[in-house]
PDB file of C-alpha atoms in Angstrom:
ATOM      1  CA  MET A   3       8.943  20.427 -19.389  1.00 52.00           C
ATOM      2  CA  ASN A   4       5.486  18.902 -18.895  1.00 72.00           C
ATOM      3  CA  LEU A   5       2.199  20.780 -19.122  1.00 81.00           C
ATOM      4  CA  MET A   6       1.753  21.425 -15.401  1.00 80.00           C
ATOM      5  CA  GLU A   7       5.284  22.806 -15.063  1.00 80.00           C
ATOM      6  CA  LEU A   8       4.626  25.043 -18.090  1.00 85.00           C
ATOM      7  CA  ILE A   9       1.464  26.423 -16.467  1.00 88.00           C
ATOM      8  CA  ARG A  10       3.292  27.177 -13.218  1.00 84.00           C
ATOM      9  CA  GLU A  11       6.138  28.850 -15.071  1.00 85.00           C
ATOM     10  CA  GLN A  12       3.813  31.121 -17.065  1.00 87.00           C
ATOM     11  CA  TYR A  13       1.243  31.698 -14.312  1.00 89.00           C
ATOM     12  CA  ASN A  14       2.361  35.220 -13.373  1.00 88.00           C
ATOM     13  CA  ASP A  15       2.141  36.365 -17.003  1.00 89.00           C
ATOM     14  CA  LEU A  16      -1.504  35.314 -17.408  1.00 92.00           C
ATOM     15  CA  SER A  17      -4.489  37.642 -17.182  1.00 93.00           C
ATOM     16  CA  LYS A  18      -6.629  37.562 -14.035  1.00 93.00           C
ATOM     17  CA  SER A  19      -9.289  35.409 -15.730  1.00 93.00           C
ATOM     18  CA  GLN A  20      -6.710  33.083 -17.226  1.00 94.00           C
ATOM     19  CA  LYS A  21      -5.110  32.614 -13.803  1.00 93.00           C
ATOM     20  CA  LYS A  22      -8.474  31.274 -12.608  1.00 93.00           C
ATOM     21  CA  VAL A  23      -8.385  28.756 -15.455  1.00 94.00           C
ATOM     22  CA  ALA A  24      -4.770  27.844 -14.643  1.00 92.00           C
ATOM     23  CA  ALA A  25      -5.576  27.217 -10.980  1.00 91.00           C
ATOM     24  CA  TYR A  26      -8.563  25.072 -11.953  1.00 92.00           C
ATOM     25  CA  VAL A  27      -6.477  23.020 -14.389  1.00 91.00           C
ATOM     26  CA  LEU A  28      -3.843  22.356 -11.723  1.00 87.00           C
ATOM     27  CA  ASP A  29      -6.394  21.571  -9.015  1.00 85.00           C
ATOM     28  CA  HIS A  30      -8.834  19.515 -11.118  1.00 86.00           C
ATOM     29  CA  PRO A  31      -6.945  17.903 -14.021  1.00 85.00           C
ATOM     30  CA  ARG A  32      -9.350  14.972 -14.194  1.00 78.00           C
ATOM     31  CA  LYS A  33     -12.313  17.302 -14.714  1.00 85.00           C
ATOM     32  CA  ILE A  34     -10.451  19.059 -17.511  1.00 89.00           C
ATOM     33  CA  ALA A  35      -9.735  15.679 -19.096  1.00 83.00           C
ATOM     34  CA  LEU A  36     -13.442  14.807 -19.144  1.00 81.00           C
ATOM     35  CA  GLU A  37     -15.477  18.018 -19.342  1.00 89.00           C
ATOM     36  CA  PRO A  38     -16.026  20.342 -22.332  1.00 92.00           C
ATOM     37  CA  ALA A  39     -14.610  23.874 -22.281  1.00 94.00           C
ATOM     38  CA  GLN A  40     -18.060  25.429 -21.762  1.00 94.00           C
ATOM     39  CA  ASP A  41     -18.703  23.392 -18.589  1.00 93.00           C
ATOM     40  CA  VAL A  42     -15.245  24.201 -17.263  1.00 93.00           C
ATOM     41  CA  GLY A  43     -15.830  27.909 -17.841  1.00 94.00           C
ATOM     42  CA  GLU A  44     -19.132  27.766 -15.966  1.00 94.00           C
ATOM     43  CA  SER A  45     -17.493  25.988 -13.027  1.00 93.00           C
ATOM     44  CA  ILE A  46     -14.801  28.662 -12.798  1.00 94.00           C
ATOM     45  CA  GLY A  47     -17.033  31.635 -13.549  1.00 94.00           C
ATOM     46  CA  VAL A  48     -15.367  32.645 -16.828  1.00 94.00           C
ATOM     47  CA  SER A  49     -16.383  32.396 -20.472  1.00 95.00           C
ATOM     48  CA  GLU A  50     -15.621  29.481 -22.771  1.00 95.00           C
ATOM     49  CA  THR A  51     -13.572  31.939 -24.826  1.00 95.00           C
ATOM     50  CA  THR A  52     -11.342  32.644 -21.818  1.00 95.00           C
ATOM     51  CA  VAL A  53     -10.702  28.922 -21.396  1.00 95.00           C
ATOM     52  CA  ILE A  54      -9.694  28.626 -25.047  1.00 95.00           C
ATOM     53  CA  ARG A  55      -7.520  31.753 -24.881  1.00 94.00           C
ATOM     54  CA  PHE A  56      -5.766  30.190 -21.914  1.00 94.00           C
ATOM     55  CA  CYS A  57      -4.910  27.228 -24.156  1.00 93.00           C
ATOM     56  CA  TYR A  58      -3.529  29.597 -26.784  1.00 93.00           C
ATOM     57  CA  SER A  59      -1.371  31.300 -24.137  1.00 92.00           C
ATOM     58  CA  LEU A  60       0.347  27.931 -23.639  1.00 90.00           C
ATOM     59  CA  GLU A  61       0.855  27.692 -27.417  1.00 88.00           C
ATOM     60  CA  LEU A  62      -1.649  24.865 -27.679  1.00 90.00           C
ATOM     61  CA  SER A  63      -3.897  24.576 -30.731  1.00 90.00           C
ATOM     62  CA  GLY A  64      -7.007  24.618 -28.549  1.00 92.00           C
ATOM     63  CA  TYR A  65      -8.918  22.951 -25.736  1.00 93.00           C
ATOM     64  CA  ALA A  66      -8.741  19.498 -27.346  1.00 91.00           C
ATOM     65  CA  GLU A  67      -4.953  19.572 -27.203  1.00 89.00           C
ATOM     66  CA  LEU A  68      -5.084  20.651 -23.546  1.00 91.00           C
ATOM     67  CA  GLN A  69      -7.307  17.664 -22.756  1.00 88.00           C
ATOM     68  CA  LYS A  70      -5.004  15.309 -24.627  1.00 82.00           C
ATOM     69  CA  ALA A  71      -1.920  16.567 -22.792  1.00 83.00           C
ATOM     70  CA  ILE A  72      -3.629  16.220 -19.408  1.00 83.00           C
ATOM     71  CA  ARG A  73      -4.857  12.703 -20.162  1.00 73.00           C
ATOM     72  CA  GLU A  74      -1.323  11.656 -21.100  1.00 69.00           C
ATOM     73  CA  GLN A  75       0.072  13.228 -17.936  1.00 68.00           C
ATOM     74  CA  LEU A  76      -2.541  11.639 -15.691  1.00 62.00           C
ATOM     75  CA  PHE A  77      -1.629   8.258 -17.111  1.00 50.00           C
ATOM     76  CA  SER A  78       2.077   8.807 -16.554  1.00 50.00           C
ATOM     77  CA  ARG A  79       1.616  10.219 -13.033  1.00 51.00           C
ATOM     78  CA  GLU A  80      -0.732   7.550 -11.802  1.00 48.00           C
ATOM     79  CA  SER A  81       2.060   5.745  -9.960  1.00 50.00           C
ATOM     80  CA  SER A  82       4.560   7.763  -7.962  1.00 58.00           C
ATOM     81  CA  LEU A  83       6.420   4.523  -7.239  1.00 57.00           C
ATOM     82  CA  ASN A  84       6.737   3.806 -10.955  1.00 62.00           C
ATOM     83  CA  ALA A  85       8.187   7.284 -11.566  1.00 61.00           C
ATOM     84  CA  TYR A  86      10.651   6.679  -8.731  1.00 60.00           C
ATOM     85  CA  GLN A  87      11.737   3.342 -10.195  1.00 63.00           C
ATOM     86  CA  GLN A  88      12.175   4.741 -13.694  1.00 64.00           C
ATOM     87  CA  SER A  89      14.313   7.641 -12.478  1.00 66.00           C
ATOM     88  CA  LYS A  90      16.616   5.221 -10.648  1.00 63.00           C
ATOM     89  CA  MET A  91      16.827   2.837 -13.590  1.00 69.00           C
ATOM     90  CA  GLU A  92      18.327   5.733 -15.562  1.00 67.00           C
ATOM     91  CA  LEU A  93      21.251   5.706 -13.120  1.00 69.00           C
ATOM     92  CA  GLU A  94      21.754   1.939 -13.158  1.00 69.00           C
ATOM     93  CA  GLU A  95      24.683   2.041 -15.557  1.00 70.00           C
ATOM     94  CA  GLN A  96      26.437   4.915 -13.784  1.00 72.00           C
ATOM     95  CA  PRO A  97      29.760   3.945 -12.113  1.00 79.00           C
ATOM     96  CA  HIS A  98      28.874   5.527  -8.762  1.00 79.00           C
ATOM     97  CA  PHE A  99      25.187   4.860  -8.160  1.00 84.00           C
ATOM     98  CA  LEU A 100      25.226   6.076  -4.540  1.00 84.00           C
ATOM     99  CA  GLU A 101      26.815   9.391  -5.483  1.00 87.00           C
ATOM    100  CA  GLU A 102      24.407   9.914  -8.378  1.00 85.00           C
ATOM    101  CA  VAL A 103      21.321   9.334  -6.201  1.00 84.00           C
ATOM    102  CA  MET A 104      22.559  11.655  -3.468  1.00 86.00           C
ATOM    103  CA  GLU A 105      23.628  14.268  -6.019  1.00 89.00           C
ATOM    104  CA  ARG A 106      20.056  14.367  -7.308  1.00 86.00           C
ATOM    105  CA  ASP A 107      18.883  14.868  -3.740  1.00 89.00           C
ATOM    106  CA  ARG A 108      21.316  17.775  -3.380  1.00 93.00           C
ATOM    107  CA  MET A 109      20.007  19.325  -6.600  1.00 90.00           C
ATOM    108  CA  ALA A 110      16.411  18.946  -5.404  1.00 89.00           C
ATOM    109  CA  ILE A 111      17.279  20.725  -2.158  1.00 94.00           C
ATOM    110  CA  ALA A 112      18.941  23.544  -4.112  1.00 93.00           C
ATOM    111  CA  GLU A 113      15.898  23.894  -6.384  1.00 90.00           C
ATOM    112  CA  THR A 114      13.588  23.961  -3.376  1.00 92.00           C
ATOM    113  CA  MET A 115      15.690  26.735  -1.833  1.00 93.00           C
ATOM    114  CA  GLU A 116      15.108  28.830  -4.953  1.00 90.00           C
ATOM    115  CA  GLN A 117      11.358  28.210  -4.875  1.00 87.00           C
ATOM    116  CA  ILE A 118      10.816  29.182  -1.220  1.00 93.00           C
ATOM    117  CA  ASP A 119       9.561  32.716  -0.630  1.00 92.00           C
ATOM    118  CA  GLU A 120      11.736  34.037   2.211  1.00 95.00           C
ATOM    119  CA  THR A 121       9.028  36.461   3.356  1.00 96.00           C
ATOM    120  CA  HIS A 122       6.585  33.569   3.662  1.00 96.00           C
ATOM    121  CA  TYR A 123       9.211  31.577   5.555  1.00 97.00           C
ATOM    122  CA  GLU A 124       9.744  34.402   8.051  1.00 97.00           C
ATOM    123  CA  THR A 125       5.969  34.759   8.481  1.00 98.00           C
ATOM    124  CA  ALA A 126       5.622  31.034   9.149  1.00 98.00           C
ATOM    125  CA  VAL A 127       8.446  31.044  11.709  1.00 97.00           C
ATOM    126  CA  LYS A 128       6.898  34.036  13.486  1.00 97.00           C
ATOM    127  CA  LYS A 129       3.473  32.394  13.625  1.00 98.00           C
ATOM    128  CA  LEU A 130       4.952  29.102  14.863  1.00 97.00           C
ATOM    129  CA  SER A 131       6.901  30.935  17.544  1.00 95.00           C
ATOM    130  CA  GLU A 132       3.945  32.959  18.828  1.00 96.00           C
ATOM    131  CA  ALA A 133       1.065  30.475  18.505  1.00 97.00           C
ATOM    132  CA  ASP A 134      -0.520  29.016  21.640  1.00 96.00           C
ATOM    133  CA  THR A 135      -0.971  25.661  19.921  1.00 97.00           C
ATOM    134  CA  VAL A 136       0.459  24.104  16.764  1.00 98.00           C
ATOM    135  CA  TYR A 137      -1.166  21.203  14.930  1.00 98.00           C
ATOM    136  CA  VAL A 138       0.558  19.078  12.261  1.00 98.00           C
ATOM    137  CA  LEU A 139      -1.266  16.907   9.731  1.00 98.00           C
ATOM    138  CA  GLY A 140       0.099  14.540   7.106  1.00 96.00           C
ATOM    139  CA  LEU A 141      -1.363  11.220   5.964  1.00 94.00           C
ATOM    140  CA  ARG A 142      -0.052   8.210   4.040  1.00 90.00           C
ATOM    141  CA  SER A 143       3.203   9.216   2.306  1.00 86.00           C
ATOM    142  CA  SER A 144       3.184  12.504   4.249  1.00 92.00           C
ATOM    143  CA  PHE A 145       2.749  10.846   7.652  1.00 95.00           C
ATOM    144  CA  ALA A 146       6.443  10.286   8.413  1.00 95.00           C
ATOM    145  CA  SER A 147       7.385  13.918   7.810  1.00 96.00           C
ATOM    146  CA  ALA A 148       4.415  15.145   9.864  1.00 97.00           C
ATOM    147  CA  ASN A 149       5.417  12.825  12.702  1.00 97.00           C
ATOM    148  CA  TRP A 150       9.025  14.048  12.692  1.00 97.00           C
ATOM    149  CA  LEU A 151       7.996  17.693  12.534  1.00 98.00           C
ATOM    150  CA  SER A 152       5.456  17.463  15.351  1.00 97.00           C
ATOM    151  CA  PHE A 153       7.921  15.599  17.607  1.00 96.00           C
ATOM    152  CA  THR A 154      10.804  17.998  16.932  1.00 95.00           C
ATOM    153  CA  LEU A 155       8.761  21.198  17.138  1.00 95.00           C
ATOM    154  CA  ASN A 156       7.281  19.978  20.408  1.00 93.00           C
ATOM    155  CA  LEU A 157      10.796  19.608  21.864  1.00 89.00           C
ATOM    156  CA  VAL A 158      11.625  23.133  20.757  1.00 90.00           C
ATOM    157  CA  ARG A 159       8.501  25.057  21.770  1.00 92.00           C
ATOM    158  CA  GLY A 160       5.930  22.708  23.319  1.00 91.00           C
ATOM    159  CA  ASN A 161       2.178  22.348  22.790  1.00 94.00           C
ATOM    160  CA  VAL A 162       2.529  20.803  19.334  1.00 97.00           C
ATOM    161  CA  HIS A 163       0.078  18.059  18.375  1.00 97.00           C
ATOM    162  CA  GLN A 164       0.048  15.652  15.468  1.00 97.00           C
ATOM    163  CA  ILE A 165      -3.460  15.077  14.131  1.00 97.00           C
ATOM    164  CA  ARG A 166      -4.285  11.398  13.644  1.00 95.00           C
ATOM    165  CA  PRO A 167      -7.814  11.090  12.235  1.00 92.00           C
ATOM    166  CA  GLU A 168      -7.825   7.303  12.624  1.00 89.00           C
ATOM    167  CA  SER A 169      -7.648   7.526  16.435  1.00 89.00           C
ATOM    168  CA  GLN A 170      -8.734  11.054  17.388  1.00 91.00           C
ATOM    169  CA  ASP A 171     -11.930  13.081  17.447  1.00 93.00           C
ATOM    170  CA  VAL A 172     -11.122  15.467  14.628  1.00 92.00           C
ATOM    171  CA  LEU A 173     -14.214  17.571  15.275  1.00 92.00           C
ATOM    172  CA  GLN A 174     -13.059  18.197  18.842  1.00 94.00           C
ATOM    173  CA  ILE A 175      -9.618  19.179  17.590  1.00 95.00           C
ATOM    174  CA  LEU A 176     -11.179  21.614  15.112  1.00 95.00           C
ATOM    175  CA  ASN A 177     -13.355  23.005  17.898  1.00 95.00           C
ATOM    176  CA  ASP A 178     -10.211  23.768  19.925  1.00 96.00           C
ATOM    177  CA  MET A 179      -8.580  25.676  17.057  1.00 97.00           C
ATOM    178  CA  ASN A 180      -8.735  29.461  16.955  1.00 97.00           C
ATOM    179  CA  ALA A 181      -6.855  32.567  15.850  1.00 97.00           C
ATOM    180  CA  ASN A 182      -4.011  31.669  18.223  1.00 97.00           C
ATOM    181  CA  SER A 183      -3.459  28.302  16.545  1.00 98.00           C
ATOM    182  CA  VAL A 184      -1.344  27.230  13.593  1.00 98.00           C
ATOM    183  CA  LEU A 185      -2.059  24.197  11.422  1.00 98.00           C
ATOM    184  CA  ILE A 186       0.707  22.728   9.241  1.00 98.00           C
ATOM    185  CA  VAL A 187      -0.553  20.459   6.455  1.00 98.00           C
ATOM    186  CA  VAL A 188       1.843  18.281   4.443  1.00 97.00           C
ATOM    187  CA  SER A 189       0.051  17.243   1.239  1.00 94.00           C
ATOM    188  CA  PHE A 190       1.709  15.588  -1.750  1.00 88.00           C
ATOM    189  CA  HIS A 191       0.450  13.889  -4.910  1.00 79.00           C
ATOM    190  CA  ARG A 192      -1.736  11.879  -4.862  1.00 76.00           C
ATOM    191  CA  TYR A 193      -3.594  14.496  -2.885  1.00 83.00           C
ATOM    192  CA  LEU A 194      -5.896  13.124  -0.193  1.00 88.00           C
ATOM    193  CA  LYS A 195      -9.177  14.948   0.338  1.00 89.00           C
ATOM    194  CA  GLU A 196      -9.202  14.762   4.157  1.00 93.00           C
ATOM    195  CA  PRO A 197      -6.208  17.051   4.899  1.00 95.00           C
ATOM    196  CA  ILE A 198      -7.467  19.632   2.405  1.00 93.00           C
ATOM    197  CA  ARG A 199     -10.954  19.592   3.927  1.00 94.00           C
ATOM    198  CA  LEU A 200      -9.538  19.887   7.461  1.00 96.00           C
ATOM    199  CA  ALA A 201      -7.435  22.865   6.380  1.00 96.00           C
ATOM    200  CA  GLU A 202     -10.557  24.520   4.995  1.00 95.00           C
ATOM    201  CA  LEU A 203     -12.434  23.991   8.260  1.00 96.00           C
ATOM    202  CA  ALA A 204      -9.462  25.179  10.327  1.00 97.00           C
ATOM    203  CA  LYS A 205      -9.351  28.457   8.418  1.00 96.00           C
ATOM    204  CA  ARG A 206     -12.999  29.023   9.286  1.00 95.00           C
ATOM    205  CA  GLN A 207     -11.902  28.859  12.922  1.00 95.00           C
ATOM    206  CA  GLY A 208      -9.410  31.646  12.252  1.00 97.00           C
ATOM    207  CA  THR A 209      -6.405  29.305  12.362  1.00 98.00           C
ATOM    208  CA  PHE A 210      -3.277  30.231  10.395  1.00 98.00           C
ATOM    209  CA  VAL A 211      -2.638  27.438   7.869  1.00 98.00           C
ATOM    210  CA  ILE A 212       0.813  26.549   6.534  1.00 98.00           C
ATOM    211  CA  GLY A 213       0.722  24.331   3.460  1.00 97.00           C
ATOM    212  CA  ILE A 214       3.656  22.183   2.333  1.00 97.00           C
ATOM    213  CA  SER A 215       3.236  20.478  -1.023  1.00 93.00           C
ATOM    214  CA  ASP A 216       4.889  19.617  -4.328  1.00 86.00           C
ATOM    215  CA  ALA A 217       3.588  22.586  -6.344  1.00 77.00           C
ATOM    216  CA  PRO A 218       2.696  26.273  -5.799  1.00 75.00           C
ATOM    217  CA  LEU A 219      -0.876  25.602  -6.903  1.00 69.00           C
ATOM    218  CA  ALA A 220      -1.399  22.161  -5.370  1.00 78.00           C
ATOM    219  CA  PRO A 221      -4.949  21.701  -3.965  1.00 82.00           C
ATOM    220  CA  ILE A 222      -3.896  22.711  -0.438  1.00 90.00           C
ATOM    221  CA  HIS A 223      -2.948  26.201  -1.705  1.00 87.00           C
ATOM    222  CA  ALA A 224      -6.609  27.254  -1.747  1.00 85.00           C
ATOM    223  CA  HIS A 225      -6.780  26.995   2.054  1.00 93.00           C
ATOM    224  CA  SER A 226      -3.214  28.024   3.006  1.00 95.00           C
ATOM    225  CA  ASP A 227      -2.106  31.400   4.329  1.00 96.00           C
ATOM    226  CA  VAL A 228       1.387  30.535   3.115  1.00 96.00           C
ATOM    227  CA  LEU A 229       2.383  27.589   0.952  1.00 94.00           C
ATOM    228  CA  PHE A 230       5.854  26.132   0.505  1.00 95.00           C
ATOM    229  CA  PRO A 231       6.493  24.178  -2.729  1.00 91.00           C
ATOM    230  CA  ILE A 232       8.976  21.324  -2.400  1.00 93.00           C
ATOM    231  CA  CYS A 233      10.871  20.200  -5.492  1.00 82.00           C
ATOM    232  CA  SER A 234       9.808  16.695  -6.490  1.00 71.00           C
ATOM    233  CA  PRO A 235      12.004  15.379  -9.351  1.00 61.00           C
ATOM    234  CA  ASN A 236      10.091  13.233 -11.844  1.00 58.00           C
ATOM    235  CA  LYS A 237       6.972  13.952  -9.749  1.00 60.00           C
ATOM    236  CA  SER A 238       7.814  11.108  -7.385  1.00 65.00           C
ATOM    237  CA  THR A 239       6.800  11.715  -3.782  1.00 72.00           C
ATOM    238  CA  LEU A 240       9.681   9.483  -2.673  1.00 78.00           C
ATOM    239  CA  ASP A 241      12.175  11.771  -4.404  1.00 80.00           C
ATOM    240  CA  ALA A 242      10.786  14.746  -2.465  1.00 88.00           C
ATOM    241  CA  THR A 243      11.964  13.265   0.839  1.00 91.00           C
ATOM    242  CA  ALA A 244      15.385  14.956   0.944  1.00 93.00           C
ATOM    243  CA  PRO A 245      14.229  18.521   0.135  1.00 95.00           C
ATOM    244  CA  LEU A 246      11.129  18.095   2.312  1.00 96.00           C
ATOM    245  CA  PHE A 247      13.058  17.152   5.457  1.00 97.00           C
ATOM    246  CA  SER A 248      15.668  19.801   4.730  1.00 97.00           C
ATOM    247  CA  PHE A 249      12.934  22.444   4.649  1.00 97.00           C
ATOM    248  CA  LEU A 250      11.259  21.092   7.786  1.00 98.00           C
ATOM    249  CA  ASN A 251      14.617  21.289   9.536  1.00 97.00           C
ATOM    250  CA  ALA A 252      14.888  24.934   8.429  1.00 97.00           C
ATOM    251  CA  LEU A 253      11.448  25.622   9.940  1.00 97.00           C
ATOM    252  CA  VAL A 254      12.487  24.122  13.276  1.00 97.00           C
ATOM    253  CA  ALA A 255      15.806  25.996  13.177  1.00 96.00           C
ATOM    254  CA  GLY A 256      13.941  29.252  12.581  1.00 96.00           C
ATOM    255  CA  VAL A 257      11.736  28.679  15.616  1.00 95.00           C
ATOM    256  CA  VAL A 258      14.787  27.869  17.779  1.00 93.00           C
ATOM    257  CA  VAL A 259      16.483  31.127  16.767  1.00 93.00           C
ATOM    258  CA  LYS A 260      13.273  33.144  17.128  1.00 90.00           C
ATOM    259  CA  ASN A 261      12.596  31.801  20.629  1.00 82.00           C
ATOM    260  CA  LYS A 262      16.097  31.718  22.112  1.00 77.00           C
ATOM    261  CA  GLU A 263      15.110  32.392  25.724  1.00 76.00           C
ATOM    262  CA  LYS A 264      12.088  30.104  25.699  1.00 77.00           C
ATOM    263  CA  PHE A 265      14.156  27.346  24.099  1.00 74.00           C
ATOM    264  CA  HIS A 266      16.923  27.637  26.719  1.00 76.00           C
ATOM    265  CA  LYS A 267      14.373  27.427  29.550  1.00 76.00           C
ATOM    266  CA  ARG A 268      12.847  24.291  28.037  1.00 75.00           C
ATOM    267  CA  GLN A 269      16.339  22.852  27.601  1.00 75.00           C
ATOM    268  CA  GLU A 270      17.191  23.472  31.265  1.00 77.00           C
ATOM    269  CA  ARG A 271      13.962  21.846  32.478  1.00 75.00           C
ATOM    270  CA  TYR A 272      14.494  18.907  30.159  1.00 71.00           C
ATOM    271  CA  GLN A 273      18.049  18.295  31.338  1.00 74.00           C
ATOM    272  CA  ALA A 274      16.970  18.530  34.971  1.00 74.00           C
ATOM    273  CA  LEU A 275      14.630  15.538  34.602  1.00 73.00           C
ATOM    274  CA  ASP A 276      15.736  12.149  35.872  1.00 69.00           C
ATOM    275  CA  SER A 277      15.980  10.165  32.630  1.00 66.00           C
ATOM    276  CA  ASP A 278      18.059   7.214  33.819  1.00 71.00           C
ATOM    277  CA  PHE A 279      15.107   4.873  33.393  1.00 69.00           C
ATOM    278  CA  LEU A 280      14.906   5.813  29.676  1.00 69.00           C
ATOM    279  CA  PHE A 281      18.489   6.008  28.444  1.00 68.00           C
ATOM    280  CA  THR A 282      21.633   3.978  28.939  1.00 68.00           C
ATOM    281  CA  GLU A 283      23.578   7.258  29.158  1.00 62.00           C
ATOM    282  CA  GLY A 284      22.616  10.777  30.159  1.00 49.00           C
ATOM    283  CA  ASP A 285      21.718  12.356  26.795  1.00 50.00           C
ATOM    284  CA  ASP A 286      21.718  16.078  26.104  1.00 54.00           C
ATOM    285  CA  PHE A 287      18.484  17.782  25.116  1.00 50.00           C
ATOM    286  CA  HIS A 288      18.008  17.064  21.418  1.00 52.00           C
TER     287      HIS A 288
END
């Protein structure tokens, strides 16, 4: 178990002040690696002693050992692609490579199931079902999942928009957000600043923010009303693909079940459209 996993595991047993330190360590590991304990304490609003006691709670000898552990982890986590390659190299000698890779995906999905708070899931489904407008944001490695989710949710309930900062007026989109809106942000390591900043601004508009990330205390958690941690074996974003899409599918399924009548009406209208110019055969609504 690495340091960050240890902090997450012991988080609930920490004192209130130590939880502040834990959140700061998880959100700003590079600052911890470079700054002295006194400066860190001032940034958080706790004493230097609290920072050091936090280290002791992890059975570390002190702040210097915390810095060393974080520096080693930052070095090893710098490349998600490298972590992905190394994890697959471990399976190279296995007789059934395909089965081994997919078995790890199955295990990641099972672990994600255990991490998801069902109450938060039900809240998210309710908000997505009742919202006037839903926005979905995910950039770089998170773009594909955001694209799939926005397309599929739009089929199910309508008025779902994927935010694309490279081609849209983001300020206008933020201006349109309100208490009847929901913003879903998919944010994985390495965490981009733009989605986190947009989530912060959306919350100021009264928008309900759903965060989806690779850790309970990932940076997006600070601006999320509910956050869903997705298991990412070996900390590779690529390895999070299977559990991520499985969870997104569960979100869509929840909205379908929650909005049965509305979904059936949309299905009937969809099937009534003349789609011969699009498809070689008449496809069902999907």
